[in-house]
Amino acid sequence: DIADAVNYRTVAKRLIGLVEKSEFFTVEKLASEIAQLIVTEYPGTEVTVTVEKPGGVVVSDRERIVVLAQAGS
């Protein structure tokens, strides 16, 4: 049913709002909050969030965090 589908435009707007008003000190917290927002607003979903921070680690050209979440977890 189309009513049960994820509206990616709505999700993108919510994520932009979350990031714009946030003051997260770590990319891990940002990724976790993004995952939580999606599984809370779309019960029964599973999400994988990948956040990259270019230049985040001195010995690497980027830092990458991957968070997996399911509704109810």
GROMACS .gro file of C-alpha atoms in nm:
model
   73
    1ASP     CA    1   0.000   0.000   0.000
    2ILE     CA    2   0.141   0.338  -0.101
    3ALA     CA    3   0.023   0.489   0.230
    4ASP     CA    4   0.274   0.263   0.410
    5ALA     CA    5   0.566   0.363   0.188
    6VAL     CA    6   0.854   0.577   0.311
    7ASN     CA    7   0.835   0.929   0.170
    8TYR     CA    8   1.203   1.007   0.113
    9ARG     CA    9   1.139   1.377   0.054
   10THR     CA   10   0.976   1.402   0.397
   11VAL     CA   11   1.261   1.204   0.552
   12ALA     CA   12   1.519   1.432   0.390
   13LYS     CA   13   1.342   1.743   0.521
   14ARG     CA   14   1.326   1.597   0.874
   15LEU     CA   15   1.695   1.504   0.864
   16ILE     CA   16   1.793   1.851   0.743
   17GLY     CA   17   1.592   2.001   1.030
   18LEU     CA   18   1.753   1.763   1.280
   19VAL     CA   19   2.105   1.845   1.163
   20GLU     CA   20   2.048   2.221   1.138
   21LYS     CA   21   1.925   2.252   1.496
   22SER     CA   22   2.165   1.998   1.646
   23GLU     CA   23   2.488   2.044   1.834
   24PHE     CA   24   2.621   1.690   1.831
   25PHE     CA   25   2.982   1.656   1.938
   26THR     CA   26   3.039   1.320   1.767
   27VAL     CA   27   2.943   1.168   1.434
   28GLU     CA   28   2.839   0.855   1.625
   29LYS     CA   29   2.569   1.054   1.809
   30LEU     CA   30   2.455   1.217   1.485
   31ALA     CA   31   2.423   0.879   1.311
   32SER     CA   32   2.240   0.733   1.609
   33GLU     CA   33   1.990   1.021   1.623
   34ILE     CA   34   1.925   0.997   1.248
   35ALA     CA   35   1.857   0.624   1.278
   36GLN     CA   36   1.631   0.677   1.580
   37LEU     CA   37   1.430   0.945   1.402
   38ILE     CA   38   1.361   0.718   1.105
   39VAL     CA   39   1.263   0.406   1.299
   40THR     CA   40   1.045   0.615   1.533
   41GLU     CA   41   0.857   0.784   1.249
   42TYR     CA   42   0.834   0.470   1.037
   43PRO     CA   43   0.749   0.177   1.269
   44GLY     CA   44   0.843  -0.162   1.134
   45THR     CA   45   1.138  -0.025   0.939
   46GLU     CA   46   1.505  -0.106   0.951
   47VAL     CA   47   1.767   0.153   0.862
   48THR     CA   48   2.139   0.169   0.801
   49VAL     CA   49   2.289   0.515   0.846
   50THR     CA   50   2.637   0.595   0.720
   51VAL     CA   51   2.797   0.926   0.815
   52GLU     CA   52   3.132   1.033   0.676
   53LYS     CA   53   3.343   1.313   0.817
   54PRO     CA   54   3.623   1.407   0.576
   55GLY     CA   55   3.948   1.465   0.764
   56GLY     CA   56   3.798   1.336   1.090
   57VAL     CA   57   4.090   1.111   1.176
   58VAL     CA   58   4.451   1.224   1.135
   59VAL     CA   59   4.573   0.891   0.991
   60SER     CA   60   4.287   0.864   0.742
   61ASP     CA   61   4.132   1.088   0.479
   62ARG     CA   62   3.785   1.039   0.635
   63GLU     CA   63   3.603   0.894   0.931
   64ARG     CA   64   3.305   0.669   0.857
   65ILE     CA   65   3.042   0.560   1.108
   66VAL     CA   66   2.772   0.304   1.027
   67VAL     CA   67   2.471   0.260   1.256
   68LEU     CA   68   2.207  -0.012   1.212
   69ALA     CA   69   1.867   0.030   1.376
   70GLN     CA   70   1.529  -0.140   1.379
   71ALA     CA   71   1.200  -0.010   1.510
   72GLY     CA   72   1.165  -0.114   1.872
   73SER     CA   73   1.541  -0.139   1.932
   0.00000   0.00000   0.00000
